[in-house]
Coordinates of C-alpha atoms in Angstrom, one line a residue:
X1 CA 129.4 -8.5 -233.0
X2 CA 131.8 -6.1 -230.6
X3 CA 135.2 -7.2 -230.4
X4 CA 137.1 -5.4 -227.4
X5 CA 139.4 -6.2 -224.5
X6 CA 138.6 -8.5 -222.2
X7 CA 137.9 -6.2 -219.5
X8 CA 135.8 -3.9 -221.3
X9 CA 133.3 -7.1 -222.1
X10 CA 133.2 -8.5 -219.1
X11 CA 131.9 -4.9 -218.0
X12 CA 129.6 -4.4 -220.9
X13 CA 128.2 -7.8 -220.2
X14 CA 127.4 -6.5 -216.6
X15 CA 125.7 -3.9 -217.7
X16 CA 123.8 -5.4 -220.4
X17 CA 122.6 -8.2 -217.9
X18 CA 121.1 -5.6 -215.4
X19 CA 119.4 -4.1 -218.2
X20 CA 117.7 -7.3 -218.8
X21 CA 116.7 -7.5 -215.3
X22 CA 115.3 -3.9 -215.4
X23 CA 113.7 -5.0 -218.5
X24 CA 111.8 -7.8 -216.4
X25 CA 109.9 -5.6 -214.3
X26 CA 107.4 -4.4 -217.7
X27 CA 106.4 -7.9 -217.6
X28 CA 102.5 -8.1 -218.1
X29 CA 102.1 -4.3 -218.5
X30 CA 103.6 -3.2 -221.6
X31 CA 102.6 -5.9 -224.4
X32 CA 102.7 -6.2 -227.0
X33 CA 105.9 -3.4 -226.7
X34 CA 109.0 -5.1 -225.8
X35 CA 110.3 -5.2 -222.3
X36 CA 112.8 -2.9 -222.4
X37 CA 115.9 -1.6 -219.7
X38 CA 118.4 0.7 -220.0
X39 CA 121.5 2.2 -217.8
X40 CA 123.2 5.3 -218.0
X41 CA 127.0 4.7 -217.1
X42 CA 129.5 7.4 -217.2
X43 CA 133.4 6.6 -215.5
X44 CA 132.4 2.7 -214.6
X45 CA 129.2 4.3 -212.4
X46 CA 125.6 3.9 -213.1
X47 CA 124.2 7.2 -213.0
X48 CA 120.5 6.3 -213.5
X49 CA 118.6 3.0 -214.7
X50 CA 115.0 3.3 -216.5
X51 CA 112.5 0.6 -217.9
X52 CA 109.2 0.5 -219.9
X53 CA 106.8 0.6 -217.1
X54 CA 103.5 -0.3 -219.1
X55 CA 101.8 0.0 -222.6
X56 CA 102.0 4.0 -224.5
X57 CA 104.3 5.0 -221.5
X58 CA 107.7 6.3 -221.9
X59 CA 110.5 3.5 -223.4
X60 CA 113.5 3.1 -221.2
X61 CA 115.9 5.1 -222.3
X62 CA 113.5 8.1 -221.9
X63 CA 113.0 6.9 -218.2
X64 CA 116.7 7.0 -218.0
X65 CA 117.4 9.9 -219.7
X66 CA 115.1 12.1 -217.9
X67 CA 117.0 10.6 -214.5
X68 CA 119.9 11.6 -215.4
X69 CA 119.4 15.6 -216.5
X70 CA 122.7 16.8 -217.6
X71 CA 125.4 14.0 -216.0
X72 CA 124.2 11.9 -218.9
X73 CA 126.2 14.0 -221.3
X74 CA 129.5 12.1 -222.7
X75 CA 127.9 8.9 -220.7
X76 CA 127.5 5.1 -222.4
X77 CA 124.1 4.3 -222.4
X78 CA 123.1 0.5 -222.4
X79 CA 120.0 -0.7 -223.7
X80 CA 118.9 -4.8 -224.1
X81 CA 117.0 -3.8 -227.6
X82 CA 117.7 -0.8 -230.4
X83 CA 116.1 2.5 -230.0
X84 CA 113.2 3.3 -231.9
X85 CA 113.3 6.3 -234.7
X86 CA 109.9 6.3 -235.6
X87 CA 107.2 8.0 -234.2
X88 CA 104.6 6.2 -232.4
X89 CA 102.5 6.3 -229.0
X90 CA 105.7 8.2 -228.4
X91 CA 108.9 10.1 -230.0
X92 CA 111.6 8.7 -231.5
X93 CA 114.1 7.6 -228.6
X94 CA 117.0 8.0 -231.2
X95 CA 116.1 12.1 -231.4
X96 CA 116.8 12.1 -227.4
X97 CA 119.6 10.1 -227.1
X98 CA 121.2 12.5 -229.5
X99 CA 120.1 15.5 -227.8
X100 CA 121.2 14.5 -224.4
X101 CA 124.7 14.0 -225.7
X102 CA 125.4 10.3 -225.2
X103 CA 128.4 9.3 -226.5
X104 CA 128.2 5.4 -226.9
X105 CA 125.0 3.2 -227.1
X106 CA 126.0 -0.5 -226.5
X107 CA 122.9 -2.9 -227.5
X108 CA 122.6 -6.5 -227.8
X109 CA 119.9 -6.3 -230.9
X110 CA 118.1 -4.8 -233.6
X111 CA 114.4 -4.2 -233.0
X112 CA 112.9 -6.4 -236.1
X113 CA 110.2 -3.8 -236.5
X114 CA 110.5 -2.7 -239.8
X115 CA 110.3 0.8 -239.1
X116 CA 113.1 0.6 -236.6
X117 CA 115.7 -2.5 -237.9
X118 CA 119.0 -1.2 -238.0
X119 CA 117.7 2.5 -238.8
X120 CA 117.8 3.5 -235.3
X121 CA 121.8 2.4 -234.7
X122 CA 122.5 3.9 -238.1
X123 CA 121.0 7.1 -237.2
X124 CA 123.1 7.1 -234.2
X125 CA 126.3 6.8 -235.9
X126 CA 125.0 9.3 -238.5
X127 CA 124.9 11.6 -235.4
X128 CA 128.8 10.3 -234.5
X129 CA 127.7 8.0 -231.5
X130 CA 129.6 5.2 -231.4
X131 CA 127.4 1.3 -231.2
X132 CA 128.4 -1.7 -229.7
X133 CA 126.0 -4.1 -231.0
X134 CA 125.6 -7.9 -230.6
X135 CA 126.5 -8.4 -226.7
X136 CA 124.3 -11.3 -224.8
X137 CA 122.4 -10.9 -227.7
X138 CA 120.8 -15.0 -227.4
X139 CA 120.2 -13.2 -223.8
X140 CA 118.1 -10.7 -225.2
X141 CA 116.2 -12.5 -227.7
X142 CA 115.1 -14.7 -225.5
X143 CA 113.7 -12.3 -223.0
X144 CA 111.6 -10.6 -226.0
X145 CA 110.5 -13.7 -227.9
X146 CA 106.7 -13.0 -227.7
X147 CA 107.5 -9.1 -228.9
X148 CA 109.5 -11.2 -232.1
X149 CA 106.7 -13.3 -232.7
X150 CA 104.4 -10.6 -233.1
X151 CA 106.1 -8.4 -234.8
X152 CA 107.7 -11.1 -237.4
X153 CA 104.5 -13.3 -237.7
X154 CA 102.2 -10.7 -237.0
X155 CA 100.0 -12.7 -234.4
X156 CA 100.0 -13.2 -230.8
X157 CA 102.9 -15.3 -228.8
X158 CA 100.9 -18.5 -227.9
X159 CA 101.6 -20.2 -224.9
X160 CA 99.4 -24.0 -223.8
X161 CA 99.2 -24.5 -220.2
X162 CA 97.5 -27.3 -218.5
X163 CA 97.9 -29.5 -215.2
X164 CA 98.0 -33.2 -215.4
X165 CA 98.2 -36.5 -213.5
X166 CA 101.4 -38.3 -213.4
X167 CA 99.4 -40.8 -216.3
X168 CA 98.7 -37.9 -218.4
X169 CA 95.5 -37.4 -217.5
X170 CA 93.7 -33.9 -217.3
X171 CA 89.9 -34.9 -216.4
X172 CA 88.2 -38.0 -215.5
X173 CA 85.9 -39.3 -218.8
X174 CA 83.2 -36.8 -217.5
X175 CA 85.1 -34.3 -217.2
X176 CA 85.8 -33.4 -213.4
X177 CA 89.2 -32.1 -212.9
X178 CA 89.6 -30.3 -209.3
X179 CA 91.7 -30.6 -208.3
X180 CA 95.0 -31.8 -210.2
X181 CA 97.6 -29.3 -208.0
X182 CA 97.4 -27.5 -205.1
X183 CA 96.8 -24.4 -204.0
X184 CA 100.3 -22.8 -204.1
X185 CA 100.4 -24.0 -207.9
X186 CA 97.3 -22.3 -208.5
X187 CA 98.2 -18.8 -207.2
X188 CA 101.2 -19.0 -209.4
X189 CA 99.7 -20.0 -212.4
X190 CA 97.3 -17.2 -212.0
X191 CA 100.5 -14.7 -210.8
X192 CA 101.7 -16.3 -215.1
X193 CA 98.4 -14.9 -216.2
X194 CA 99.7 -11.2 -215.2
X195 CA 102.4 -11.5 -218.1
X196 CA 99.4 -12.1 -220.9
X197 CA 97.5 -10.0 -222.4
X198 CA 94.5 -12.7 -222.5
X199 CA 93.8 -16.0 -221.2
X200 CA 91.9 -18.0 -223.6
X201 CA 89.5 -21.1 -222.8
X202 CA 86.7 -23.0 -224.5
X203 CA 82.8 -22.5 -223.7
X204 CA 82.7 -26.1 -222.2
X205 CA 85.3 -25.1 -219.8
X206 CA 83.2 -22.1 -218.7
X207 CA 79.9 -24.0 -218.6
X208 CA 81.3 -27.2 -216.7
X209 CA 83.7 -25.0 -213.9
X210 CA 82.1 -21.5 -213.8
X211 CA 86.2 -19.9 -213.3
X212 CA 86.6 -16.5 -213.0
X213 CA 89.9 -16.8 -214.9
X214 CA 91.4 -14.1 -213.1
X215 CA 95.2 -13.3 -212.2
X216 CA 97.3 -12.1 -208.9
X217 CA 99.4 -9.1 -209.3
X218 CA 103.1 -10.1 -208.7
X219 CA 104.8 -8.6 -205.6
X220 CA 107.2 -6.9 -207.7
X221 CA 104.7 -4.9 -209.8
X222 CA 102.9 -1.4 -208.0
X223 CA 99.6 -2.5 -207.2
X224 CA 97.8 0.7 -208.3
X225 CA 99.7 1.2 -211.4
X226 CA 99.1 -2.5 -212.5
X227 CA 95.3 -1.7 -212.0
X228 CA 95.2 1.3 -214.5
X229 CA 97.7 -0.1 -217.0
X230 CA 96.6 -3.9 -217.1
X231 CA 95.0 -5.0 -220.1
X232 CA 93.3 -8.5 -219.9
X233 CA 91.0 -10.1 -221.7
X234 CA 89.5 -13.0 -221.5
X235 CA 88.5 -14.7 -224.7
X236 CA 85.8 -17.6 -224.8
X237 CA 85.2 -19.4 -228.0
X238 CA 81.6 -19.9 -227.8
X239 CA 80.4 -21.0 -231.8
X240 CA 76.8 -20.9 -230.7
X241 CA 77.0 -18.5 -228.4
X242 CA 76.4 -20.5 -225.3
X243 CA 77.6 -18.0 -223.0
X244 CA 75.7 -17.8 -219.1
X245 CA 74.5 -14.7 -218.8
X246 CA 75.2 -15.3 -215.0
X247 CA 78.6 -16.6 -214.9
X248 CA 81.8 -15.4 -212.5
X249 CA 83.0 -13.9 -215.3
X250 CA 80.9 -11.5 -215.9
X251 CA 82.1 -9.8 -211.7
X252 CA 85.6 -9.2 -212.8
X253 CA 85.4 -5.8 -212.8
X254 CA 89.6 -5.4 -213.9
X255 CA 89.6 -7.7 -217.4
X256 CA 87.3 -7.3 -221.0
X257 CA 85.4 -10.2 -222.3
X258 CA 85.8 -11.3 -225.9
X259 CA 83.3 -13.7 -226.8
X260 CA 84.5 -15.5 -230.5
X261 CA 81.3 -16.4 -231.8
X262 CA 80.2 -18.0 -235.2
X263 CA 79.9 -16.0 -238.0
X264 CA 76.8 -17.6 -238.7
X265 CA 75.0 -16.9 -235.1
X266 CA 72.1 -14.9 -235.6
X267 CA 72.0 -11.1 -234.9
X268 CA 68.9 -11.0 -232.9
X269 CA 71.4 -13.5 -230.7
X270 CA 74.4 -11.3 -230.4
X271 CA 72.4 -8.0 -229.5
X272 CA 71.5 -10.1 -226.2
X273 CA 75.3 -9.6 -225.2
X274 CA 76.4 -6.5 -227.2
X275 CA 74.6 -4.2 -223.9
X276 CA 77.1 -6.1 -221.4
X277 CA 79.6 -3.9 -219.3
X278 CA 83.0 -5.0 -221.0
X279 CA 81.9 -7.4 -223.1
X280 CA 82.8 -7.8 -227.4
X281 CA 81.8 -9.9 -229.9
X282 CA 84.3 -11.0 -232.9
X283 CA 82.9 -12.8 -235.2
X284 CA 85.0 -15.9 -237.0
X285 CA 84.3 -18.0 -239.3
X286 CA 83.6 -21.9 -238.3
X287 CA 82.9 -25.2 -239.5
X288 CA 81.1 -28.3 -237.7
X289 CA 81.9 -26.0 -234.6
X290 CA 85.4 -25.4 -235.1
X291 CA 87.0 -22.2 -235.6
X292 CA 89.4 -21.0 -238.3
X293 CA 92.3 -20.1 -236.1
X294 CA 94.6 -18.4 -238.3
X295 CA 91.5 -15.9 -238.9
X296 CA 91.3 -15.8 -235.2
X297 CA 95.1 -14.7 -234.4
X298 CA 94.6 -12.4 -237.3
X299 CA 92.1 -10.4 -235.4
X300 CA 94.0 -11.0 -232.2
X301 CA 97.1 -9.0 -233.8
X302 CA 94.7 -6.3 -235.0
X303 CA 93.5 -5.9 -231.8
X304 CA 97.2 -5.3 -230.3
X305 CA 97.1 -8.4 -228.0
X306 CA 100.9 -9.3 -227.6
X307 CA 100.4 -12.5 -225.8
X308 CA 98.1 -15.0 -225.0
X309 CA 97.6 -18.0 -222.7
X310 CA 95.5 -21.0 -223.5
X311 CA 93.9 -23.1 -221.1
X312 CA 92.2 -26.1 -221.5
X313 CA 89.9 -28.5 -221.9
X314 CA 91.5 -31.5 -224.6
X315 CA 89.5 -29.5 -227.1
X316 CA 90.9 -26.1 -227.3
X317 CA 94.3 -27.3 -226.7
X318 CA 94.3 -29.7 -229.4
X319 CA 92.9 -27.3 -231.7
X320 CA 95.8 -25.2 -231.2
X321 CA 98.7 -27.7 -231.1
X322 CA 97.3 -29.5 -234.2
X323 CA 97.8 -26.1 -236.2
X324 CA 100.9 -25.8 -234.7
X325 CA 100.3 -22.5 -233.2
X326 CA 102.1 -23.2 -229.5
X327 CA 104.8 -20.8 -229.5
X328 CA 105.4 -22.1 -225.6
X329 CA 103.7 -25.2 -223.3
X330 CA 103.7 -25.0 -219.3
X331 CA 103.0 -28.1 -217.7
X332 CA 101.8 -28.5 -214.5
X333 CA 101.8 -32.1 -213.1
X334 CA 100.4 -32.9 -209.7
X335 CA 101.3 -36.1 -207.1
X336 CA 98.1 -38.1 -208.3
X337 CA 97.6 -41.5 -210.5
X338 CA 94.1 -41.1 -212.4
X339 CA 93.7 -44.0 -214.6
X340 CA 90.8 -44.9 -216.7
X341 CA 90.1 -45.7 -220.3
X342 CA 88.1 -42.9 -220.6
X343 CA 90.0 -40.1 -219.0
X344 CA 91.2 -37.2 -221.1
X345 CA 94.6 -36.6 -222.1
X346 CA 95.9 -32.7 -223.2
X347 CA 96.4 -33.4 -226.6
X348 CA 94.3 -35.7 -229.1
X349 CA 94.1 -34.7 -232.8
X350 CA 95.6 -37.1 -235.0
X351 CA 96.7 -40.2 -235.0
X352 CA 100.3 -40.7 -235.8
X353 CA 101.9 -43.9 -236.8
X354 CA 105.4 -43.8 -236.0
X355 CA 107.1 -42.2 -232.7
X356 CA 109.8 -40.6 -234.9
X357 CA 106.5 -38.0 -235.4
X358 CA 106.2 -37.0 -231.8
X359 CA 107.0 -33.2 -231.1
X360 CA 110.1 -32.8 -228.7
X361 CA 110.3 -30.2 -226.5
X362 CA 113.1 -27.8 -225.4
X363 CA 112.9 -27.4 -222.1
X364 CA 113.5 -24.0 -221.0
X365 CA 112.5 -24.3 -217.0
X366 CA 111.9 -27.2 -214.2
X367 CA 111.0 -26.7 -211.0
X368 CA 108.8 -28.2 -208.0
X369 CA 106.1 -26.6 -206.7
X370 CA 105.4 -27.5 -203.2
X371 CA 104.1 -31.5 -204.7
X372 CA 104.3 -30.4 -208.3
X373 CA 106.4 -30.4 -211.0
X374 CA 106.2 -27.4 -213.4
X375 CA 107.7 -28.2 -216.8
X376 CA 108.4 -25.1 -219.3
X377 CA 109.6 -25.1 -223.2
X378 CA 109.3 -24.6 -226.8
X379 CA 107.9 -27.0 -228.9
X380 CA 110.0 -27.9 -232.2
X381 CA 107.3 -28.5 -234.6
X382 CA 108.3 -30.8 -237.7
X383 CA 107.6 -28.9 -241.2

């Protein structure tokens, strides 16, 4: 952790901060890298500013760097995460850093990749740039908890979202649910969709609604670059392979299909869907219908998606929270009273019989929506 005068944090802490806002505006193109910002400050002035725009495109302090040409030598460079010094989609950021003749590097964290933690500061120093590490550091792991996740438990960042009634309720007993919120929630929940990699629903939800599932580019994102850089998918667990092969889903012409089908579904089946534009097939192991989930994020990490949201029916999100993969939970509750014996709630599974068992939540965000109240945090699982 830096120690310095007062003044000196206070300024490294402003800089630091706008690089987390920078950082911000990756969100939803460059999973499952981490958002990343950077500044290049040289006598208290910001000479240029860079962020990871989108997936295999240049980190931030490459964007800075190049901004800055030759002013950047003897300059501090801030960045909210440590540069990498391993060569991947792209050369090591450590190399040009050195080369540009940067004389500081003050960073909140270490990257806990294991081909960068604490290699790329030390590589630095080798090099006789001085670090600052540690500053706003809760800051910054915070704004790169889904990269952590996936890179530390090597599986997607899981987030459950539903809307209920004020009772709790998120369908009647046969299952209509439109509509819980309003419109305005609506267009923002599918504006959250931009920052996943997938949305993920069961085949029930796609039979009974017909959704397209779809998202609404965020004002602050270029529209045309968010069209060629977006990867989305949207993942249906279908056992039996129940899929329509006329569905809404099928017109999106900007996301892939993944279809998570039985292993035991027949071949002859599969080969009916295998010919469809942007379509896949991953085959997972069930039981009595239900999936083996853990084999499911397995394949999910292989396949390099970062994050992924999970919408409901009671079903899917049950399955999920009952193997306690719900990294995150957005709640959306509308201005209605539904009632009913028979209507569903978000979460079955099983029964517990004593309230000490109940899962709190950490709330991270609250806000109305126009009539709705949007409820966001972190489950703190027990065990």
């Amino acid at each position: 952790m830096y120690s310095g005068n007062q003044q000196g944090m206070k300024e490294h802490k402003q800089y630091i901060a706008k690089t987390l806002e920078l950082a911000k505006k990756g969100k939803g193109l460059v999973s499952p890298n981490p958002l990343a910002g950077a500044l290049i400050v040289k006598n208290n002035r910001i000479i240029s500013n860079g962020w990871h725009k989108a997936f295999g495109m240049p980190h931030a302090e490459i964007d800075a760097l190049k901004k800055a040409g030759d002013k950047g030598k003897g300059a501090t460079l801030y960045i909210n995460l440590e540069p990498c010094c391993h060569y991947g989609k792209t050369a090591p950021c450590t190399k040009a850093i050195i080369a540009a003749g940067i004389k500081q590097v003050v960073c909140p964290m270490e990257d806990p990749n294991p081909l960068v933690a604490g290699k790329g500061f030390k590589e630095l120093e080798k090099n006789g740039i001085t670090v600052k590490r540690g500053i706003l550091k809760e800051d910054a792991e915070k704004l790169n908890r889904a990269y952590i996740t996936y890179i530390t438990q090597k599986r997607p960042y899981v987030i459950l979202k539903w809307a209920q009634t004020l009772d709790g309720k998120i369908a009647t007993g046969n299952g209509d649910s439109k509509w819980i919120t309003d419109e305005k929630t609506r267009d923002f929940v599918k504006r959250l969709r931009f920052e996943t990699d997938a949305l993920l629903v069961g085949i029930n939800t796609i039979i009974r609604d017909n959704p397209s599932l779809d998202y609404i580019i965020p004002s602050f994102q270029t529209v045309k670059r968010a069209l060629e850089r977006k990867r989305y998918k949207k993942i249906i667990l279908d056992p039996h392979l129940k899929m329509p092969r006329q569905s809404r889903l099928w017109e999106a012409q900007k996301s892939d299909i993944l279809l998570v089908v039985s292993d035991k579904t027949s071949s002859q089946k599969i080969e009916g869907y295998r010919g469809r534009e942007r379509c896949d097939i991953l085959l997972i192991p069930e039981k009595n219908g239900e999936f083996h989930l853990r084999t499911l994020m397995d394949e999910l990490y292989r396949k390099e998606i970062g994050i992924i949201m999970v919408e409901g029916g009671n079903y899917t999100l049950t399955s999920f929270w009952e193997e306690k993969l719900a990294d995150e939970i957005m709640v959306f509750t509308g201005n209605k009273v539904l009632g009913g014996h028979n209507s569903l709630s978000p979460i079955s599974g099983q029964e517990r019989e004593h309230f000490s068992e109940a899962v709190k939540i950490k709330y991270s965000e609250t806000k109305m929506i126009g009539n709705d109240l949007f409820v966001r945090g972190e489950p703190c699982f027990q065990g």
